[in-house]
mmCIF file of C-alpha atoms in Angstrom:
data_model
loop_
_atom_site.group_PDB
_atom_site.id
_atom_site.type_symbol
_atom_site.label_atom_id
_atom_site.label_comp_id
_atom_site.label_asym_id
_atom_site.label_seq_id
_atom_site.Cartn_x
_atom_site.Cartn_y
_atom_site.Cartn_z
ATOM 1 C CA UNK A 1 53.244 32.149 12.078
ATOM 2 C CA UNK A 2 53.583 30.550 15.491
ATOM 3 C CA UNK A 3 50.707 31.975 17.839
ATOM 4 C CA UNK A 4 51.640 34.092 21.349
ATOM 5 C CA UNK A 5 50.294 31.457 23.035
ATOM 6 C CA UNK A 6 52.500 28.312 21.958
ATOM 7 C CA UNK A 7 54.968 30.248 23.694
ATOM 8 C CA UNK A 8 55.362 29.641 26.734
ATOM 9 C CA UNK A 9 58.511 31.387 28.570
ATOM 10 C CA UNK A 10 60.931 29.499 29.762
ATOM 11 C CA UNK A 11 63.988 31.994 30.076
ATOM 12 C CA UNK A 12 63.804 35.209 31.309
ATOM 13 C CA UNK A 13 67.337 37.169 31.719
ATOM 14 C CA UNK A 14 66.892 40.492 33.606
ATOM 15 C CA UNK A 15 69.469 43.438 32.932
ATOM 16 C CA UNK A 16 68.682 44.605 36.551
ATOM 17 C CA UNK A 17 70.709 47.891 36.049
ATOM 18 C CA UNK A 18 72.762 49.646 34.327
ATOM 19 C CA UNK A 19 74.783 51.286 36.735
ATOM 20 C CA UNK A 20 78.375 49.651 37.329
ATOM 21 C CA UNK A 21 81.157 50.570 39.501
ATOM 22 C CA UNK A 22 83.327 49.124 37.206
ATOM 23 C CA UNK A 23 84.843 50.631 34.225
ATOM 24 C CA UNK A 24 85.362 47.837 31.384
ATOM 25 C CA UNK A 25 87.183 49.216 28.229
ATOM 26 C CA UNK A 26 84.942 46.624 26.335
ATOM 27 C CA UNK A 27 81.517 47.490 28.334
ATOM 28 C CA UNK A 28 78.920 49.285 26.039
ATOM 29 C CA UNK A 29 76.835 49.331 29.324
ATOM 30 C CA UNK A 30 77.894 52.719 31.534
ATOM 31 C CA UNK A 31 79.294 54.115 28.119
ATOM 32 C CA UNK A 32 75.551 53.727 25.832
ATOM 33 C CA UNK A 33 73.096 52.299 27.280
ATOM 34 C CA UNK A 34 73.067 54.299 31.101
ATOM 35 C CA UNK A 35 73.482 57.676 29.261
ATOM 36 C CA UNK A 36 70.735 56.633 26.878
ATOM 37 C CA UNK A 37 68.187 55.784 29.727
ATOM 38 C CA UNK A 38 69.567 58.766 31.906
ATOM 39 C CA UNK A 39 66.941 59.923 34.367
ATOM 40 C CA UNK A 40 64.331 56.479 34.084
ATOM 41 C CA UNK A 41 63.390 55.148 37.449
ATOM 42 C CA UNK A 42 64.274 51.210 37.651
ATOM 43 C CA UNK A 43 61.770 48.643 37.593
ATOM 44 C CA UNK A 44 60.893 47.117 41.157
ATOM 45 C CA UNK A 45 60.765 43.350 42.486
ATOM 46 C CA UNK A 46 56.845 44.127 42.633
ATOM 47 C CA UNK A 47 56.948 44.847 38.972
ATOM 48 C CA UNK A 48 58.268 41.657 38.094
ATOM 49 C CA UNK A 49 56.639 39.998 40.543
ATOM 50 C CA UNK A 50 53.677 40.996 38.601
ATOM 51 C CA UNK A 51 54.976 40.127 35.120
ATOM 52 C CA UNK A 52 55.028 36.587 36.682
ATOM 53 C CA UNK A 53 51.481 36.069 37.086
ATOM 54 C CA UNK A 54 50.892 35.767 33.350
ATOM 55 C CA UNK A 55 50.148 32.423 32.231
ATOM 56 C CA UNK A 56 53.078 32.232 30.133
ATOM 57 C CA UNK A 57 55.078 31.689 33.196
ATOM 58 C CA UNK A 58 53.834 28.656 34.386
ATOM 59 C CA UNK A 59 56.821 26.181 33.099
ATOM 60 C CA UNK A 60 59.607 28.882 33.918
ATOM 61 C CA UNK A 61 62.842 27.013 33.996
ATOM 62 C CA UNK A 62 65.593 29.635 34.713
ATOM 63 C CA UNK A 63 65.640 33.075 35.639
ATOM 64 C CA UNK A 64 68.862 35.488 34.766
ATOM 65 C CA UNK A 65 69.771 38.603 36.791
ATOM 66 C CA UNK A 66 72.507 40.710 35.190
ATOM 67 C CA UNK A 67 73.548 43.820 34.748
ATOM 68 C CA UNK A 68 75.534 46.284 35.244
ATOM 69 C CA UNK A 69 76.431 45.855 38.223
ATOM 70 C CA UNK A 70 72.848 43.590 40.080
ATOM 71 C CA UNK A 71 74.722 44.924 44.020
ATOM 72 C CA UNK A 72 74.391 48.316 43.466
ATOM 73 C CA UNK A 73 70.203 47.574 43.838
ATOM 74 C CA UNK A 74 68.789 47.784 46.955
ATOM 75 C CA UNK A 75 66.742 44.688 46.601
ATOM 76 C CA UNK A 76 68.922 42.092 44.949
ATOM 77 C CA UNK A 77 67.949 39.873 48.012
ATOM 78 C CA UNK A 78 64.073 39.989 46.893
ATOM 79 C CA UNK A 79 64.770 39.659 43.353
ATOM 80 C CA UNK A 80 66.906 36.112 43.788
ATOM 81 C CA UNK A 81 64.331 35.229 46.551
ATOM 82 C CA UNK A 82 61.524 34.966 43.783
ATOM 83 C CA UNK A 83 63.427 33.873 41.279
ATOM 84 C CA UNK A 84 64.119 31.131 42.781
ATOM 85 C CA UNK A 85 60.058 30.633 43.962
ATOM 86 C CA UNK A 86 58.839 31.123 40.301
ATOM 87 C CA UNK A 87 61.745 29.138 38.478
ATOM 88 C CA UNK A 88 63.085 25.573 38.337
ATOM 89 C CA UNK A 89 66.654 27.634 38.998
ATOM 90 C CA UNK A 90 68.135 30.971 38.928
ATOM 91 C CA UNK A 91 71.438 32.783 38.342
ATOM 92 C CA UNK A 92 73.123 36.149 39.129
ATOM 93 C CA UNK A 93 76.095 37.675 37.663
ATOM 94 C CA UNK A 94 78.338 39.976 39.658
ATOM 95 C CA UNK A 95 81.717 42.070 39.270
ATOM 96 C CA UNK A 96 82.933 40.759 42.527
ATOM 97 C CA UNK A 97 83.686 44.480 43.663
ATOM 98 C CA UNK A 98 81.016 44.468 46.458
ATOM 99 C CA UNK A 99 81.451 40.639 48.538
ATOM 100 C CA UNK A 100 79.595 42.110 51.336
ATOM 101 C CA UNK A 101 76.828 43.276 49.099
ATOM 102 C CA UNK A 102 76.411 39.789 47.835
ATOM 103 C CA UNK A 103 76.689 38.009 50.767
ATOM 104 C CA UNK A 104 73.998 39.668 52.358
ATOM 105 C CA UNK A 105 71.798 39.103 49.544
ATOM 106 C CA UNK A 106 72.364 35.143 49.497
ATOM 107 C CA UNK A 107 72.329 34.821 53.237
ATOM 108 C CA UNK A 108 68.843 33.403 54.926
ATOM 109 C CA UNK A 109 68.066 31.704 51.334
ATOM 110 C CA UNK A 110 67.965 28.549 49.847
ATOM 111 C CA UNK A 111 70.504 28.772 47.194
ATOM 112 C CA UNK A 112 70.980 25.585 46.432
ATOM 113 C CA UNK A 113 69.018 26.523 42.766
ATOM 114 C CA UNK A 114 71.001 29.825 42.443
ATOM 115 C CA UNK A 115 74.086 29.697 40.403
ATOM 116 C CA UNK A 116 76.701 32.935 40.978
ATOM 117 C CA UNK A 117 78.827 33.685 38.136
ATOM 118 C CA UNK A 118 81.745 36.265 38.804
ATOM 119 C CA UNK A 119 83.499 38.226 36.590
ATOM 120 C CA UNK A 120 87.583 38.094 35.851
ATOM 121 C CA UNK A 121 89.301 38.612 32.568
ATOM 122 C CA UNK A 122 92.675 38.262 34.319
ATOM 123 C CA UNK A 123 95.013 37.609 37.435
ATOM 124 C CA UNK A 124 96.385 40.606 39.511
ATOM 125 C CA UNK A 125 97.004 44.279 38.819
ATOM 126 C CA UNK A 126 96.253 42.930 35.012
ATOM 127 C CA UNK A 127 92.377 42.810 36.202
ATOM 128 C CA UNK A 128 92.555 46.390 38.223
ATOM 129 C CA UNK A 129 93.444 47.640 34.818
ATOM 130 C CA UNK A 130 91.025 45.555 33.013
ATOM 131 C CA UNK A 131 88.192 47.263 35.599
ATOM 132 C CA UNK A 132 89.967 50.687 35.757
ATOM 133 C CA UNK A 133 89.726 50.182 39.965
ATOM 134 C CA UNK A 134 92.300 49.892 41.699
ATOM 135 C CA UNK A 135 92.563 46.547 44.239
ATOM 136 C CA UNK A 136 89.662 44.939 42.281
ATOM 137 C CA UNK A 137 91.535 41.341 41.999
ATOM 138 C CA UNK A 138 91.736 41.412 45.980
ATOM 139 C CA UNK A 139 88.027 41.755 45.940
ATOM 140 C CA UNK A 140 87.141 39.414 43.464
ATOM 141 C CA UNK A 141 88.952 36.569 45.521
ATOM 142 C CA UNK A 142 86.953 37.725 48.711
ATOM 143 C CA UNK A 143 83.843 37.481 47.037
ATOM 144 C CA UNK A 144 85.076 33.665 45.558
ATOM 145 C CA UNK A 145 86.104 32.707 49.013
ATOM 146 C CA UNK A 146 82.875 34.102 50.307
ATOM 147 C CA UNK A 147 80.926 32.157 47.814
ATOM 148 C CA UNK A 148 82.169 28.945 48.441
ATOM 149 C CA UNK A 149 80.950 28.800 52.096
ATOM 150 C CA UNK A 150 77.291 28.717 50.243
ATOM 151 C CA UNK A 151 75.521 25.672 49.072
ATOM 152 C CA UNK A 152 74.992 27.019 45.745
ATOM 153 C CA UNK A 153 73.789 25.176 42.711
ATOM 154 C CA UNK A 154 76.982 26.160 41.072
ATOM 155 C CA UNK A 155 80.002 28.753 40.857
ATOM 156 C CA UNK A 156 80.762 30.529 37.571
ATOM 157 C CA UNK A 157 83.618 32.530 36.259
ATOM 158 C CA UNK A 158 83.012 34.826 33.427
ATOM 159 C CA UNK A 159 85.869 35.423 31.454
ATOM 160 C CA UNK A 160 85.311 38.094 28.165
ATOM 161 C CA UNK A 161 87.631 37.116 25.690
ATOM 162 C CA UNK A 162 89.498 40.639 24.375
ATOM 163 C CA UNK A 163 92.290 40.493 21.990
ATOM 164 C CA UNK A 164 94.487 42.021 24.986
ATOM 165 C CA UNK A 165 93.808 39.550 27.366
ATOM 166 C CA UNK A 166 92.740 36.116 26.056
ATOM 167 C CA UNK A 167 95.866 34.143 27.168
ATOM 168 C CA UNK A 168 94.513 35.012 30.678
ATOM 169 C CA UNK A 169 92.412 32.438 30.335
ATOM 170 C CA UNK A 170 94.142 29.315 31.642
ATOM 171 C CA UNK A 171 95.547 30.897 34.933
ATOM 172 C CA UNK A 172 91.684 32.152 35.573
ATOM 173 C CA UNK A 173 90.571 28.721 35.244
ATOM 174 C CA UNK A 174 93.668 27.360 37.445
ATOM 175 C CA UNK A 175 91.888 29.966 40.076
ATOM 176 C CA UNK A 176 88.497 28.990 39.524
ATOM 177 C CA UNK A 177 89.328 25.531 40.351
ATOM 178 C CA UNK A 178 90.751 26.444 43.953
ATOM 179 C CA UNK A 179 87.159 27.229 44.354
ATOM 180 C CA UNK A 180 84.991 24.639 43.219
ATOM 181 C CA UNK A 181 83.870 27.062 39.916
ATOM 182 C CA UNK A 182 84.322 26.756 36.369
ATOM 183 C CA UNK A 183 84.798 28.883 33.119
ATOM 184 C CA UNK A 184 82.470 30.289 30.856
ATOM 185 C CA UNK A 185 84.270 32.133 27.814
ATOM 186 C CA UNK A 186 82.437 34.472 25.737
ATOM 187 C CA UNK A 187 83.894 37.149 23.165
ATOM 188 C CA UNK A 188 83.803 40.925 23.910
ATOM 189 C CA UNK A 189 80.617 42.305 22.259
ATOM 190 C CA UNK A 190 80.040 43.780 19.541
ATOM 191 C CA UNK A 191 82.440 41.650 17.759
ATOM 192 C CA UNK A 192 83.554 43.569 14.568
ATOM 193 C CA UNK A 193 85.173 45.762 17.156
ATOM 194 C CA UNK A 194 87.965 43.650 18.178
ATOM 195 C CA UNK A 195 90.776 42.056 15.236
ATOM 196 C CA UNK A 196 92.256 38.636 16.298
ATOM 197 C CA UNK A 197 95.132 37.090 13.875
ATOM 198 C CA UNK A 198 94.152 33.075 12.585
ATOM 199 C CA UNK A 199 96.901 31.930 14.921
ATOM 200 C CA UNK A 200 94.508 33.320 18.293
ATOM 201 C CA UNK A 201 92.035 32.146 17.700
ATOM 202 C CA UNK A 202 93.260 28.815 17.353
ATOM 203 C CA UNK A 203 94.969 28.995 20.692
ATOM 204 C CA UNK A 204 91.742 30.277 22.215
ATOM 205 C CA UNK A 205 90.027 27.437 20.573
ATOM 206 C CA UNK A 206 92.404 25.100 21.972
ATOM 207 C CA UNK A 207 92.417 26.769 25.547
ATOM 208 C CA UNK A 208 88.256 26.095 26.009
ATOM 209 C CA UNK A 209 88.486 23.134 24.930
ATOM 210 C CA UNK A 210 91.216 22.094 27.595
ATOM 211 C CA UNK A 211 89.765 24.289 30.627
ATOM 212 C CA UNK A 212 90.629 22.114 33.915
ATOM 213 C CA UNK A 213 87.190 21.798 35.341
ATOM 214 C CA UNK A 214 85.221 19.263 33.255
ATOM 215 C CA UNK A 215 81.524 19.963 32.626
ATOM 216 C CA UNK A 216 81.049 16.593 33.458
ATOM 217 C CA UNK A 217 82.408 17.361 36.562
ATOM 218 C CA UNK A 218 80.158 19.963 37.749
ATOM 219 C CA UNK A 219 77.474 19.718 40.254
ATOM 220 C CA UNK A 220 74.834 17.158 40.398
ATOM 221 C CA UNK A 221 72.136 19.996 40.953
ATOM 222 C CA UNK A 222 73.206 22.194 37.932
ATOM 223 C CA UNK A 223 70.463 20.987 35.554
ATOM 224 C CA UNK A 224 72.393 18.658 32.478
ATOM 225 C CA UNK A 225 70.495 21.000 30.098
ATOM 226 C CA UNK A 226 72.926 23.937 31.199
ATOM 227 C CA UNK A 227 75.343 21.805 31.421
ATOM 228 C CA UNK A 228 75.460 20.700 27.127
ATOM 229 C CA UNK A 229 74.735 24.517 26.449
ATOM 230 C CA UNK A 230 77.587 25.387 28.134
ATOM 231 C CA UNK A 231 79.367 22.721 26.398
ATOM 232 C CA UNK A 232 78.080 23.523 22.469
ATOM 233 C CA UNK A 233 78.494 27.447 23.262
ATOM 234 C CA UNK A 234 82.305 26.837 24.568
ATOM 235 C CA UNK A 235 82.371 24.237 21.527
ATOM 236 C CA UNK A 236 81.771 27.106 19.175
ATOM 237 C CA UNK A 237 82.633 30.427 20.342
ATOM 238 C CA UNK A 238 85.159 30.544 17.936
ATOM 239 C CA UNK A 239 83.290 28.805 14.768
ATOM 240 C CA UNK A 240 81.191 30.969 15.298
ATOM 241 C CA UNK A 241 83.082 34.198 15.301
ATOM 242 C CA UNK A 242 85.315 33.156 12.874
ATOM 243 C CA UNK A 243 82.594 32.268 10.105
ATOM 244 C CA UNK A 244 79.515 34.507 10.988
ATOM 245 C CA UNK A 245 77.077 31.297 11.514
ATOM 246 C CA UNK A 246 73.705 31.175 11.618
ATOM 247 C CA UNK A 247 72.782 27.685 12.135
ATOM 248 C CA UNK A 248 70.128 27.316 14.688
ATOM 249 C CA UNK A 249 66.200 28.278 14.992
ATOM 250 C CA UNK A 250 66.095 31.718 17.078
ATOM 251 C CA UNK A 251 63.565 30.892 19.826
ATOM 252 C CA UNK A 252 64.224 34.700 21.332
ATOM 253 C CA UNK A 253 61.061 36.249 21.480
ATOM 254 C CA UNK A 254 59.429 33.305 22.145
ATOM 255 C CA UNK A 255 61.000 30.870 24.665
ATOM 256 C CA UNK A 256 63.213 33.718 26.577
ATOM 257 C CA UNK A 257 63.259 37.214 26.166
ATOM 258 C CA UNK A 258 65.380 40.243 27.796
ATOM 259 C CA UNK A 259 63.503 42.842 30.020
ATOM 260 C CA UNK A 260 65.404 45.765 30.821
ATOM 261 C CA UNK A 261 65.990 48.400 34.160
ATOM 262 C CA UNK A 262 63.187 49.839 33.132
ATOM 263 C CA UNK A 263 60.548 47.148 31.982
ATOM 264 C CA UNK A 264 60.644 46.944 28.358
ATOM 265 C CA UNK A 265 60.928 43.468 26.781
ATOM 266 C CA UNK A 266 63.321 42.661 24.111
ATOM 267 C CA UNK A 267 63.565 39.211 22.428
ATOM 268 C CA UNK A 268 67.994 39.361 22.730
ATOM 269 C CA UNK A 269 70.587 40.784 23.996
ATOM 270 C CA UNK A 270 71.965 42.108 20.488
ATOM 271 C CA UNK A 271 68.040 43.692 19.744
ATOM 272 C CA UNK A 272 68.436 45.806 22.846
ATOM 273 C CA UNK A 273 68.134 49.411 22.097
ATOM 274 C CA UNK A 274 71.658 50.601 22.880
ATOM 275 C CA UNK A 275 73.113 47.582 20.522
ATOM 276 C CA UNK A 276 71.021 48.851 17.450
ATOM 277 C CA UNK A 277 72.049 51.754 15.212
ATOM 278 C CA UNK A 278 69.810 54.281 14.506
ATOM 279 C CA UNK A 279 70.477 55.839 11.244
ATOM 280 C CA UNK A 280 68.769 59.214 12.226
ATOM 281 C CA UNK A 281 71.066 59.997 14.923
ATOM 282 C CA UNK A 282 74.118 58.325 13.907
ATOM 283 C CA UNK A 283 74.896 56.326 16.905
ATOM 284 C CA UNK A 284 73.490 53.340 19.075
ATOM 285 C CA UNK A 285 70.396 53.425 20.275
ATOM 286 C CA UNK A 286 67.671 52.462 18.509
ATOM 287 C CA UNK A 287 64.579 50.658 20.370
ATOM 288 C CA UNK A 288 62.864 48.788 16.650
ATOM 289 C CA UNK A 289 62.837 45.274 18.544
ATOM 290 C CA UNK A 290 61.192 46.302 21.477
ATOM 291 C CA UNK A 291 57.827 44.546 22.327
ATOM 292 C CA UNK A 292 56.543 46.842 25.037
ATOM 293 C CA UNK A 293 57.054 47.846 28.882
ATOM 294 C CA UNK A 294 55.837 45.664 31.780
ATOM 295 C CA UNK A 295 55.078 49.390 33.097
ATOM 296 C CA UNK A 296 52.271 50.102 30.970
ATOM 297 C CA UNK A 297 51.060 47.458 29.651
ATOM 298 C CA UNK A 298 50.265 43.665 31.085
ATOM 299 C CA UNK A 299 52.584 41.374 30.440
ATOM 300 C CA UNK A 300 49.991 39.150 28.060
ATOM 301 C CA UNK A 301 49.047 42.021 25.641
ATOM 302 C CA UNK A 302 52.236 42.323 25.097
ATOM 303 C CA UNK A 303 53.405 39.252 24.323
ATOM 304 C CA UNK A 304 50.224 38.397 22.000
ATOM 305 C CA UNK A 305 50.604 41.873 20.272
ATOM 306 C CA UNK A 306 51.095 42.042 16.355
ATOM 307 C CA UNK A 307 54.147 44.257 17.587
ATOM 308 C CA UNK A 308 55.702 41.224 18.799
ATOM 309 C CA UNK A 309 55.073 39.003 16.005
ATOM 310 C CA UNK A 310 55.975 41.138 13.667
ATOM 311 C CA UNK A 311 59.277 41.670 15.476
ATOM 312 C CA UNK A 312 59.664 37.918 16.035
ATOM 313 C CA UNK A 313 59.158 37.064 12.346
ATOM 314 C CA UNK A 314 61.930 40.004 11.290
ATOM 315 C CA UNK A 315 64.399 38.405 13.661
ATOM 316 C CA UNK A 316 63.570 34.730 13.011
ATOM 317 C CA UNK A 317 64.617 35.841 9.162
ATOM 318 C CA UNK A 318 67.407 38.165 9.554
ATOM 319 C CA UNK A 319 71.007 36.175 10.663
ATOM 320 C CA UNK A 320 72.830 39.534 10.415
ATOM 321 C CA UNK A 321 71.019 40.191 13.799
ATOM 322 C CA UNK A 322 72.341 37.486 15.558
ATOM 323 C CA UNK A 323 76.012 37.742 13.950
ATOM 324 C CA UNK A 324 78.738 36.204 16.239
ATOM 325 C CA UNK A 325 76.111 35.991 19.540
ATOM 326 C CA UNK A 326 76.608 32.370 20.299
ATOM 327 C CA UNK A 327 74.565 33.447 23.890
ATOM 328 C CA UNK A 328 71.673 32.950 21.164
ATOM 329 C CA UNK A 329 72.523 29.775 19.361
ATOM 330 C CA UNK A 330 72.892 28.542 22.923
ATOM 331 C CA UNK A 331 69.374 29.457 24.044
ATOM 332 C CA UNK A 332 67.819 28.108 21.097
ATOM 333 C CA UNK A 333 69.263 25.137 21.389
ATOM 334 C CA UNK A 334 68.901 24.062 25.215
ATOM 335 C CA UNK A 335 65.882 26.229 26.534
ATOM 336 C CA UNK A 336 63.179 23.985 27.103
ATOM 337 C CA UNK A 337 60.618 24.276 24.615
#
C-alpha cells in the first residue's frame, strides 16, 4: 500500500456550490445533490485557506473551482485570489449567466494563471432551452466578450455532449474562436443515461478531432501538461464511452481529490455522494468514498487515516467506478506526480 505521505496533492477541484441558476436537463447537481445537502452551511475561503497549510500542499500545481454555479458565492474573488497564491495555476468554471458577477471577481487580480472555462452546449434560443432561461445565449456572449479584455492564462468553452445536441458542436467552436477560446468536449454524466446510435458517435469522434482551435495553438502560459490532457481526454472521449475502458492507474485519492460545499473530501467526481447509489434508500446518495470533512477534522488526519486508504485501495481495484469518466483517466495521466 502506498503511504499518506508519498502523496503529495497536486490537484485539488472545488465544487464551490451547489446552487445554480441554471436548469440543465442533464445536471444531477440542483436535482440530487442540493436537495441532498439541503440546509448545510458552505465552506468559507478561511476554511480552505486552512486546508492549505498542510504539508501535502506544498507542490500544488492547479486548483479547480466549480460548481454549480461558483457566482452565486459571495467570495468567488477571495477564493481565485488564493488559488492562484497557493498554486502553480488555477481555473474557474462558470454558466456565463452572471458577466458582471465574474467580472468583478477577476478585476484587481493577476489572472494571467487563471484559466475561465464557460459553459455552451449550443448557439441561440437552442441554449435558452438547453438552460431552461430565457436570453441565456445573449449572456453567455457578454460574459465571452467580457473575458477577452482579461489577460487570462486561457479561455475555455465547455461543451456537454447530449444525444440532443452534439452536432452543436462545430458552430460552438466557430464561436469560441471569435474569442481567442477553445473546446473542451465531455459526455453528459452519468453515461448509461443517454443512447447514441454507432453512426454518432463516429461523427462526434470525427468533430473533436477537427475542432478549429489547435491545442498547439493555445497560449504560451497554459502549462503543456494541460495542454496533452486535454489532447488524450478529447482523443478518447468516445473510446472510452463506447468500450467501458479502464486503462490507466487512478491517482484520485492521492494526487487530486474533490472537496465539496461543505468540506468533505472525496477522491472523484463519480465517488461523490449524490453519484453513488445507496441500496437502502433506493436512490443516489450514498457518501461510502468519503474521507472526512475539512470542518472537523485537520486536513492531515484525514488524509493519513485508514479511512482513506482503505477507500483508495477499493477504488484503485474497482474499474466499474470509474466507467466512462475520462475526467479521471485524464488526471491520472497528466497530474504531476
Amino acid at each position: 500500500m502506498q503511504e499518506a505521505s508519498d502523496n503529495q496533492v497536486a490537484e485539488v477541484i472545488f465544487d464551490s456550490t451547489y446552487r445554480c441558476n441554471a436548469n440543465c436537463y442533464y445536471c444531477d447537481i440542483p436535482k440530487v445533490a442540493l436537495p441532498l445537502h439541503k440546509g448545510r452551511q458552505e465552506i468559507t475561503a478561511i476554511d480552505i485557506k486552512q486546508m492549505l497549510k498542510s504539508k501535502y500542499f506544498k507542490n500544488l500545481f492547479r486548483f479547480s473551482i466549480s460548481g454549480g454555479e461558483p457566482t452565486l458565492r459571495g467570495d468567488l474573488k477571495e477564493l481565485l485570489a488564493l488559488a492562484l497564491e497557493k498554486a502553480k495555476c488555477a481555473s474557474v468554471v462558470t454558466n456565463g449567466l452572471l458577466p458582471e458577477k465574474m467580472e468583478e471577481a477577476l478585476s484587481g487580480i493577476d489572472v494571467s494563471r487563471l484559466g475561465l472555462a464557460i459553459s455552451l452546449d449550443a448557439i441561440g434560443e437552442k441554449q435558452d432551452e438547453m438552460m431552461n432561461v430565457p436570453g441565456a445565449f445573449s449572456r453567455i456572449k457578454q460574459t465571452l466578450e467580457m473575458a477577452s479584455k482579461f489577460d487570462l492564462g486561457w479561455r475555455e468553452i465547455s461543451f456537454t455532449i447530449t444525444p440532443e445536441r452534439f452536432d452543436e458542436i462545430l458552430k460552438v467552436d466557430e464561436l469560441a474562436c471569435q474569442y481567442g477560446a477553445f473546446v473542451y468536449a465531455e459526455f453528459a454524466r452519468p453515461a448509461y443515461r443517454y443512447k447514441y446510435s454507432d453512426r454518432q458517435l463516429s461523427w462526434i469522434d470525427d468533430a473533436l478531432r477537427r475542432l478549429r482551435q489547435p491545442f498547439t495553438q493555445l497560449p504560451r502560459k497554459l502549462d503543456r501538461a494541460i495542454v496533452e490532457s486535454i489532447r488524450l481526454e478529447m482523443d478518447n472521449c468516445v473510446r472510452q464511452l463506447k468500450y467501458s475502458l479502464k486503462f490507466f492507474e487512478h491517482t484520485g485519492g492521492r494526487k487530486w481529490f474533490v472537496l465539496n460545499p461543505y468540506g468533505e473530501i472525496y477522491p472523484c467526481w463519480p465517488c461523490r455522494d449524490f453519484c453513488v447509489w445507496n441500496p437502502e434508500t433506493q436512490s443516489l446518495g450514498n457518501p461510502r468514498y468519503r474521507f472526512g470533512n475539512i470542518k472537523e477534522e485537520d486536513f492531515d488526519q484525514i488524509w493519513e487515516s485508514e479511512t482513506a486508504n482503505r477507500i483508495r485501495e477499493e477504488i484503485s481495484s474497482d474499474g466499474h467506478i470509474h466507467q466512462n469518466w475520462t475526467e479521471c483517466m485524464n488526471l491520472s495521466y497528466f497530474v504531476p506526480r
